[in-house]
Coordinates of C-alpha atoms and ligand atoms in Angstrom, one line a residue:
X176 CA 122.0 87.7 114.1
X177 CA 120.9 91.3 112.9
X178 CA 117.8 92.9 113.9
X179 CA 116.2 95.7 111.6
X180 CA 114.6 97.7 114.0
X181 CA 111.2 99.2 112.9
X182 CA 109.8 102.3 114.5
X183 CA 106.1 101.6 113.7
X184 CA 103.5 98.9 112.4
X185 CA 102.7 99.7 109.4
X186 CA 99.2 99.1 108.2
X187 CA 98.8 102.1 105.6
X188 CA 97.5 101.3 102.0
X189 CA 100.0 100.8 99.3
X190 CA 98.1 103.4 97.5
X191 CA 98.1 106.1 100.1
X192 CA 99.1 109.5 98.6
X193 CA 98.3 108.9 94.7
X194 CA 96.5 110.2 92.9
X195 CA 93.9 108.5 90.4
X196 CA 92.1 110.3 87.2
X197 CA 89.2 108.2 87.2
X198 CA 87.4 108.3 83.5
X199 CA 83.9 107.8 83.5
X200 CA 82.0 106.4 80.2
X201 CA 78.6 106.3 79.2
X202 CA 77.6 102.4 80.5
X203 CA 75.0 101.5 82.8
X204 CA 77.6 100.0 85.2
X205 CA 78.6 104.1 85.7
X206 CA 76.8 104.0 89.3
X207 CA 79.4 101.3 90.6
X208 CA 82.1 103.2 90.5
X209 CA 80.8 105.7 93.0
X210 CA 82.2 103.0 95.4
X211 CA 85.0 103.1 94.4
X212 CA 85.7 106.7 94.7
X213 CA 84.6 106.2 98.2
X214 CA 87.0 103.2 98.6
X215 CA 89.6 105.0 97.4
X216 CA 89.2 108.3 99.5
X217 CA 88.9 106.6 102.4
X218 CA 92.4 105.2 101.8
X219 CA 93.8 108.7 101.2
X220 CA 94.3 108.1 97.4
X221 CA 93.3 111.7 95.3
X222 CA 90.7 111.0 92.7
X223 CA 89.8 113.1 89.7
X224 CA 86.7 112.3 87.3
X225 CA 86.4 112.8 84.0
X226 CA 83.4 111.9 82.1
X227 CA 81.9 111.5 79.1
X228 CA 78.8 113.2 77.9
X229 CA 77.2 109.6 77.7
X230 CA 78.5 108.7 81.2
X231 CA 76.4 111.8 82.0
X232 CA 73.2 110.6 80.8
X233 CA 74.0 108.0 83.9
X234 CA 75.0 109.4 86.5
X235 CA 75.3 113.0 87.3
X236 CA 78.1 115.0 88.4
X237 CA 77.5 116.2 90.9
X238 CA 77.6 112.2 92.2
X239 CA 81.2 112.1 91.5
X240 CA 81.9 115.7 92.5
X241 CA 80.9 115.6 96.0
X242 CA 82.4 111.4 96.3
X243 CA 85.8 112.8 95.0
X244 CA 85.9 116.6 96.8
X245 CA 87.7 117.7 93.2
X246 CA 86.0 119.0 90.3
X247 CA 84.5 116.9 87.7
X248 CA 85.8 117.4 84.1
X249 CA 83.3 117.0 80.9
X250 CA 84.2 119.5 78.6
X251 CA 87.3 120.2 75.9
X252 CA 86.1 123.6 75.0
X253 CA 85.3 124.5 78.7
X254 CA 86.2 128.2 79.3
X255 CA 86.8 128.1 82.6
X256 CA 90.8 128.9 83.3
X257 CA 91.6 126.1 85.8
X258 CA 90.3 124.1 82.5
X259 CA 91.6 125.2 79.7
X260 CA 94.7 123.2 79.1
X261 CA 92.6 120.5 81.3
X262 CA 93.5 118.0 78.1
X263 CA 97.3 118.4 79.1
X264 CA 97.2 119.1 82.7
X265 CA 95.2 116.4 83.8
X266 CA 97.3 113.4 83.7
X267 CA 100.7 115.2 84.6
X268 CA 99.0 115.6 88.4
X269 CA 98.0 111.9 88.1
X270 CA 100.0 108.5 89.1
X271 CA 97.4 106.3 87.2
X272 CA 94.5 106.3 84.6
X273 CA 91.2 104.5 85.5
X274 CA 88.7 104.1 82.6
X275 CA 85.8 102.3 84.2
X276 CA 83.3 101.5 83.0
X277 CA 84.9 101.8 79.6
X278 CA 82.3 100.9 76.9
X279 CA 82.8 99.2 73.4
X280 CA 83.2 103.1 72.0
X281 CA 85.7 104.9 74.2
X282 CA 87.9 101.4 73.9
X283 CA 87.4 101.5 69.9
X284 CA 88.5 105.2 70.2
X285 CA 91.7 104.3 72.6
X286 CA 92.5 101.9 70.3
X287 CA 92.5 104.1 67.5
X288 CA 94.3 106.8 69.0
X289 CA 91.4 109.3 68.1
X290 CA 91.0 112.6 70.2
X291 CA 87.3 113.7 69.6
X292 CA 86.8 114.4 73.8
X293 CA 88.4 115.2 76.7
X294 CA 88.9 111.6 78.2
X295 CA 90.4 110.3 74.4
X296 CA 92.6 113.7 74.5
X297 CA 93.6 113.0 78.0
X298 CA 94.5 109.5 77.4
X299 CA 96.2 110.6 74.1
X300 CA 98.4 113.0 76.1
X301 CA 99.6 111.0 78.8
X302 CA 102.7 109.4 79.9
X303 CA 101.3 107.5 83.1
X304 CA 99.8 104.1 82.9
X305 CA 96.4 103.4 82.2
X306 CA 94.0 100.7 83.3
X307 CA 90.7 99.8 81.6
X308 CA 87.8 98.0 83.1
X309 CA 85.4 96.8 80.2
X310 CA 81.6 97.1 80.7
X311 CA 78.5 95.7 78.2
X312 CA 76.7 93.7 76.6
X313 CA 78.6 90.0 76.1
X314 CA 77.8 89.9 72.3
X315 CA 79.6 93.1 72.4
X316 CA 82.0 92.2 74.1
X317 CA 82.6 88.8 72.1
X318 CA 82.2 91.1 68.9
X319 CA 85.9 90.5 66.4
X320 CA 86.1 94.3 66.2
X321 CA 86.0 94.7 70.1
X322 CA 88.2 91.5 70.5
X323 CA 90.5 93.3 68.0
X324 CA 90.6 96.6 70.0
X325 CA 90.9 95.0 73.4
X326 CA 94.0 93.3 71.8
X327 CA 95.2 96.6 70.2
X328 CA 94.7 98.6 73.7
X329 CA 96.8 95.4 75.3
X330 CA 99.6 96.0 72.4
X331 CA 99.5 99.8 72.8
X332 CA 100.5 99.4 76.6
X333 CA 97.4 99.8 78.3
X334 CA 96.3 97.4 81.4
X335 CA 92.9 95.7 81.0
X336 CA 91.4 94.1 84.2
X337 CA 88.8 91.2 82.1
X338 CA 85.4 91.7 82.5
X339 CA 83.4 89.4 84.8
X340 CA 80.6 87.2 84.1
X341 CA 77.7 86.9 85.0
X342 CA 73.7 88.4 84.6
X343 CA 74.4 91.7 82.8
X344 CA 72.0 94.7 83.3
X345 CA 70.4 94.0 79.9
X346 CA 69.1 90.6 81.3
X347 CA 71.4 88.6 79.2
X348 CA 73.9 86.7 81.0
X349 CA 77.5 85.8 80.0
X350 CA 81.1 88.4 80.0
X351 CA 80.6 91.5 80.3
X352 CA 79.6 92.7 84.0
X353 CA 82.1 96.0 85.4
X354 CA 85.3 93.6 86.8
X355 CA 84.8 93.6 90.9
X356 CA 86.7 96.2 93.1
X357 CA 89.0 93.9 94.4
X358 CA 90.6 92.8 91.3
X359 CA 91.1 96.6 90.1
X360 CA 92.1 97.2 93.5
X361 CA 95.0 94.6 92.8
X362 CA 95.8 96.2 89.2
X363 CA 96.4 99.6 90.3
X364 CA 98.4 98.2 93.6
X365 CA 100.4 96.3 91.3
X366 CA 101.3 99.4 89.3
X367 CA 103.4 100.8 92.0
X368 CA 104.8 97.3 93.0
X369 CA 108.6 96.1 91.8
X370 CA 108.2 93.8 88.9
X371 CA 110.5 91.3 90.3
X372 CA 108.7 87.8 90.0
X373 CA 107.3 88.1 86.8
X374 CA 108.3 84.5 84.9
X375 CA 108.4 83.0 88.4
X376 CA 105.8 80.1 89.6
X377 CA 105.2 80.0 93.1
X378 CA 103.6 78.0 95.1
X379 CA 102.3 78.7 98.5
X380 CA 100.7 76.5 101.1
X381 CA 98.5 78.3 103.8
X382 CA 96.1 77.7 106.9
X383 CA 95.7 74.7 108.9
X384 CA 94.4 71.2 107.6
X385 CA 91.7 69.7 109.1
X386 CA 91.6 66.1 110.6
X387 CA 88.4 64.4 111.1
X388 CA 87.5 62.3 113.4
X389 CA 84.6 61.5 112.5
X390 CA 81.1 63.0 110.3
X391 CA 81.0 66.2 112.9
X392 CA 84.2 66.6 114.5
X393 CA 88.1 67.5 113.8
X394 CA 91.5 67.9 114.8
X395 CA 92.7 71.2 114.0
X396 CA 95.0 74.2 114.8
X397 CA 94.6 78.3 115.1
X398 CA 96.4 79.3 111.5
X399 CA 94.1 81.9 109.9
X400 CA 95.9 81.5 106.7
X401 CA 96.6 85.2 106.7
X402 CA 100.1 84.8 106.2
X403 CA 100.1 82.4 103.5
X404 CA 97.4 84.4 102.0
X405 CA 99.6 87.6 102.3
X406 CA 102.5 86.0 101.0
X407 CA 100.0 85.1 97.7
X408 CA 98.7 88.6 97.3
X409 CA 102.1 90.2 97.5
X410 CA 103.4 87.8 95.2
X411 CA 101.1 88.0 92.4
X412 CA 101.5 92.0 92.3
X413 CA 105.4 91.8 91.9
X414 CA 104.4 89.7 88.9
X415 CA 104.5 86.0 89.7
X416 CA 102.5 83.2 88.2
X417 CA 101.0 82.2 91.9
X418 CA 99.3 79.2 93.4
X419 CA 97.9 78.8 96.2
X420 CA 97.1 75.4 98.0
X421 CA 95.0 76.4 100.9
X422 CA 93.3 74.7 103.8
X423 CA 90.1 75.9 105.5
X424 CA 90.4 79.4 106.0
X425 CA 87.4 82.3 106.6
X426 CA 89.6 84.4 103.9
X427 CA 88.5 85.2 100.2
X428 CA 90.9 83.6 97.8
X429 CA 92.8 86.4 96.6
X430 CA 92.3 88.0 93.4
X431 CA 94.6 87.1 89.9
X432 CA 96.0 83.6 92.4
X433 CA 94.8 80.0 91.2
X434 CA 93.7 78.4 94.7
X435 CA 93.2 75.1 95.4
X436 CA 90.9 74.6 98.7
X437 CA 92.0 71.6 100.5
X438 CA 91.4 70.0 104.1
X439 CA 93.4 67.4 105.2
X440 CA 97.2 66.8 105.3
X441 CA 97.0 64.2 102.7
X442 CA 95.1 66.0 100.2
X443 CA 97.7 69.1 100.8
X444 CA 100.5 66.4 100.1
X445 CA 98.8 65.6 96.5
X446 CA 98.0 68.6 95.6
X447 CA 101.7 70.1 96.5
X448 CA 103.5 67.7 94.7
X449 CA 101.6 67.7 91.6
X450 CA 102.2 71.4 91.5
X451 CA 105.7 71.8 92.8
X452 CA 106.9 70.1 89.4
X453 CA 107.4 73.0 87.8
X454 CA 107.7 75.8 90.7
X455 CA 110.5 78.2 90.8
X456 CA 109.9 78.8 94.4
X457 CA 107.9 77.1 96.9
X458 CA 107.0 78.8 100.5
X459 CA 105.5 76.4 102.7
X460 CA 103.1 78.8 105.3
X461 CA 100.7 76.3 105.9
X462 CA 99.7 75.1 109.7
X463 CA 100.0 71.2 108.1
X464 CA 98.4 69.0 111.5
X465 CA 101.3 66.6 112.6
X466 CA 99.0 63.9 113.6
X467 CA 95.9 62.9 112.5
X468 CA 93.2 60.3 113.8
X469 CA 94.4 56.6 113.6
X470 CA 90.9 55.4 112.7
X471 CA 88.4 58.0 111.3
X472 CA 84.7 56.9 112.7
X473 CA 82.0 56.5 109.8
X474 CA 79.5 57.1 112.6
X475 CA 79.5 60.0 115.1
X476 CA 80.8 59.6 118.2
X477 CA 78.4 59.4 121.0
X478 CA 79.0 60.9 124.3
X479 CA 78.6 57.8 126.0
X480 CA 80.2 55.4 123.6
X481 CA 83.5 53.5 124.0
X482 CA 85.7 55.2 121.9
X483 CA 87.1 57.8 124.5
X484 CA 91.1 57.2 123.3
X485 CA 91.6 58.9 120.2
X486 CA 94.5 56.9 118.7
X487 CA 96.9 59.4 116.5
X488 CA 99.0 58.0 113.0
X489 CA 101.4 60.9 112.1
X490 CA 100.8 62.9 108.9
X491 CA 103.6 62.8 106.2
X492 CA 105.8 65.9 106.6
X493 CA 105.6 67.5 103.0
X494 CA 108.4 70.1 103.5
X495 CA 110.9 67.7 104.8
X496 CA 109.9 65.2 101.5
X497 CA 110.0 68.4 99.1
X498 CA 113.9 69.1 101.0
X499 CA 114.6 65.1 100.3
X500 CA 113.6 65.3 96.6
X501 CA 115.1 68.7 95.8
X502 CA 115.1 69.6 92.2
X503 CA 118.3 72.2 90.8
X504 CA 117.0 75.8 90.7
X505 CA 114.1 75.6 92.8
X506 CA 113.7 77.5 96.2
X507 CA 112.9 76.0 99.0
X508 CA 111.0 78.1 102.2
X509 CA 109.4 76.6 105.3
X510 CA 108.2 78.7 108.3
X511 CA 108.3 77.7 112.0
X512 CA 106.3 78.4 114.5
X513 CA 107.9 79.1 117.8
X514 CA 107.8 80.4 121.6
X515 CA 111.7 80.7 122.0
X516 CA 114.9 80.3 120.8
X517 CA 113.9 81.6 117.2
X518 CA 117.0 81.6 115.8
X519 CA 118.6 78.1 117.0
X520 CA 115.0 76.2 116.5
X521 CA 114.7 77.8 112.8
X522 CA 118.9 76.9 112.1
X523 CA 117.9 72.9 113.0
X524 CA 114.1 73.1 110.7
X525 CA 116.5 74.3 108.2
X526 CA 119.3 71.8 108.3
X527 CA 116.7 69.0 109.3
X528 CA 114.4 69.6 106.1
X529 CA 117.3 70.7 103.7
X530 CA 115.7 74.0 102.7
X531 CA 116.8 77.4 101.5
X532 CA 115.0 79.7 104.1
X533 CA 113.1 79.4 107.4
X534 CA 110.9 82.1 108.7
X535 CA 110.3 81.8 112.2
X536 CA 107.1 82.8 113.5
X537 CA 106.8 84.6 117.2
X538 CA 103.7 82.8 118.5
X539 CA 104.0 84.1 122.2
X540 CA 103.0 88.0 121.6
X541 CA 99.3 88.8 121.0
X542 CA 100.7 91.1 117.9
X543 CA 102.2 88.0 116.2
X544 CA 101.5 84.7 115.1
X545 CA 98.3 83.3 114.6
X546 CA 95.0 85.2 113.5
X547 CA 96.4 88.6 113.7
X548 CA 97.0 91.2 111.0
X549 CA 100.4 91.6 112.1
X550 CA 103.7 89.8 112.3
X551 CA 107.3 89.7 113.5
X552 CA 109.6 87.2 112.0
X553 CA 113.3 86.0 111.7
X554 CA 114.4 85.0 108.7
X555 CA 117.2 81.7 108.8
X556 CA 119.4 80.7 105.9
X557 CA 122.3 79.2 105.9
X558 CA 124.4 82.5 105.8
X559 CA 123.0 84.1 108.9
X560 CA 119.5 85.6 110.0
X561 CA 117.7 88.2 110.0
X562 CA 115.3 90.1 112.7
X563 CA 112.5 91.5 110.8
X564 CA 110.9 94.5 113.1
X565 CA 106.8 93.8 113.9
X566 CA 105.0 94.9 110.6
X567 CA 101.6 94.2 108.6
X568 CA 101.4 90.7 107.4
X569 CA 101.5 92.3 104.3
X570 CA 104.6 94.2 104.7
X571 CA 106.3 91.3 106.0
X572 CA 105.4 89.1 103.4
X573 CA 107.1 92.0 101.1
X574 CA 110.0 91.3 103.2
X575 CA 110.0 87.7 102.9
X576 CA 110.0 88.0 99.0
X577 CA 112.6 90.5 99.3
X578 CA 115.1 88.0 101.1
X579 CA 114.5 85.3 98.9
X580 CA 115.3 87.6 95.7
X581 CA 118.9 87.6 97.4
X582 CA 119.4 83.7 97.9
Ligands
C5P178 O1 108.1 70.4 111.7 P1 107.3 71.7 111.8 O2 105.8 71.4 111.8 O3 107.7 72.6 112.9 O4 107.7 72.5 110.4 C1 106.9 73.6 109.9 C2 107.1 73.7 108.5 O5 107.0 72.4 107.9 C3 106.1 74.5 107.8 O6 106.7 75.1 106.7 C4 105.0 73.6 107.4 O7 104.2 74.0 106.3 C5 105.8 72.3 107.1 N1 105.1 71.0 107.4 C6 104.8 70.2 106.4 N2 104.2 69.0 106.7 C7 103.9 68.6 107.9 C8 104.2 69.5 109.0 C9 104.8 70.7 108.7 O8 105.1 70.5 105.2 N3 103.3 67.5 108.2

């Protein structure tokens, strides 16, 4: 077995140390992205605003000035000698362009490769990619001439995260609303991510299932689903068409991922095979109970009833019936959660459920396993395995993807 030996957990955001030029335009949705200046700072990412003069009729400058520590740029024919060439200059100290909120106008004007102000100019000039977050008004947003630009920014290279839906500030409701944090959070992580899954379907299983016993009461296990949801996350940045088959889990599903919220075994079961069909790779995360209750009880149990024994029927293992039915070209992953002998345990879960991979879980430590942010694997497959060093769910799940590139 070989053992990469890390040094450090690391927990640091995948944006730490870029820098985003954050352009401002002139929608009422303006004020929201003063929380995202915050939530970027915080995460050591540098952030430059530029505005519009609309976006100025919003929210002042000074806002974004004192969020960002940097100056705020407005101007084209501003004298000042740090911004002359500010047109130029600008995006070469960037990683990424942020337009948000970008209105109907400033996407009309991107998509006609017009230069009439400094953010146009700036986004004319630059060589970095650029990522637009829509804002207004849903019969705006619906119009055929903004349909057409949003297509002709798509065409022309640019990202657009869609807008949300929902009440919009001019007390319509429909598309329209600024797109969340969390999904733009995703975009610009994705930017900096390998594209090495695009064209792949994957399908993910996390968290535990629930039993029931009956109307109140369950049999259930500690997965948190953090792992599976990881695995989900990390998936969909590198560019993989994800879903996610989840059981009861306190997490949010995660953003660009089709998930499917399921609680027992036997639903998981339906739901897996209907969508492992068509799945390039299928990692198999999820806590699934072993047993469940023999006889659920319509009634709730009373304390001093009868029915003390809890008779147990055992679950269908849907791993080891994906490994019996294999289909050519699809991967096959399973995880194992153990206390010792990692490598030996995870060699006989592979052999015995005929699969590609088997990432063994350390459940002993407090740092790994179940409902923590971290984790420390060992990867089996059938040419050898793999120590991976204690790391961010996150990072490992990177890992994991990594590895199965190479099968
Ligand atoms: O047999 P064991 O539970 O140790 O195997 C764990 C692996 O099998 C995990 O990948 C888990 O998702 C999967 N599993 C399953 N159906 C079950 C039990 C486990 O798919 N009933």
């Amino acid at each position: 077995m070989s053992a990469d030996k890390g040094h450090s957990v690391s927990t640091t955001s995948p944006l730490r140390g870029k820098n985003v030029l954050l352009g401002v335009t002139g929608s009422i949705a303006a004020f929201k992205v003063a929380g995202w200046i915050h939530a970027l700072t915080a995460q050591s990412v540098g952030v430059t605003v530029m505005m519009t003069g609309a976006a100025e009729r919003f929210v002042s400058s000074l806002t974004f000035g004192a969020l960002s520590g940097n100056t705020v740029y407005r101007d084209m024919f501003d004298e000042e000698p740090e911004k002359l060439m500010a047109h130029i200059t600008l995006s070469r100290e960037a990683d990424v362009i942020l337009i948000a909120p970008a209105t109907a106008h400033t996407m009309a004007r991107l998509a006609h490769g017009m230069a009439d102000d400094l953010l146009s100019t700036v986004v004319l000039a630059a060589k970095i990619p650029v990522v637009i977050c829509p804002a207004m008004n849903t019969n705006m947003l619906s119009h055929p001439a903004t349909r057409q630009n949003l297509e002709r920014l798509q065409g022309l290279g640019y990202q657009v995260v869609p807008p949300d839906s929902g009440n919009l500030a001019c007390g319509e409701e429909g598309a329209g609303r600024l797109p969340e944090w969390e999904g733009v959070y995703e975009k610009l992580v994705s930017l900096f991510c390998p594209q090495d899954l695009v064209g792949k379907k994957i399908l993910i299983t996390a968290g535990p299932t629930r039993e029931p016993l009956d109307p109140v009461r369950f049999l259930s296990n500690r997965s948190s689903g953090k792992m599976g949801h990881a695995l989900a996350r990390t998936a969909a940045r590198r560019g993989a068409e994800v879903v996610l088959i989840s059981g009861p889990v306190a997490l949010a599903a995660p953003c660009f991922v089709t998930t499917l919220q399921v609680t027992t075994a036997l639903e998981m079961r339906e739901h897996v095979l209907q969508q492992s069909r068509d799945a390039d790779i299928i990692v198999k995360a999820a806590a699934v109970a072993d047993f469940r209750p023999k006889n659920y009880q319509k009634q709730k149990i009373k304390k001093n009833g009868e029915n003390r024994q809890i008779a147990l029927k055992e679950n269908p293992d849907i791993l080891a019936e994906l490994g019996k039915n294999r289909r050519a070209g699809c991967v096959l992953v399973g995880f194992a959660a153990e206390s010792r002998n990692h490598e030996k345990e995870g060699r006989n879960k592979l052999k015995r459920k005929n699969v590609d991979l088997i990432v063994v879980n350390d459940i002993l430590s407090p740092t790994t396993g179940f409902d923590v942010e971290t984790n420390q694997v060992t990867l089996v497959d059938k040419s050898g395995s793999l120590q991976l060093p204690l790391l961010s769910k996150v990072d490992t799940a990177n890992r994991i993807w990594d590895h199965i590139l190479t099968l």
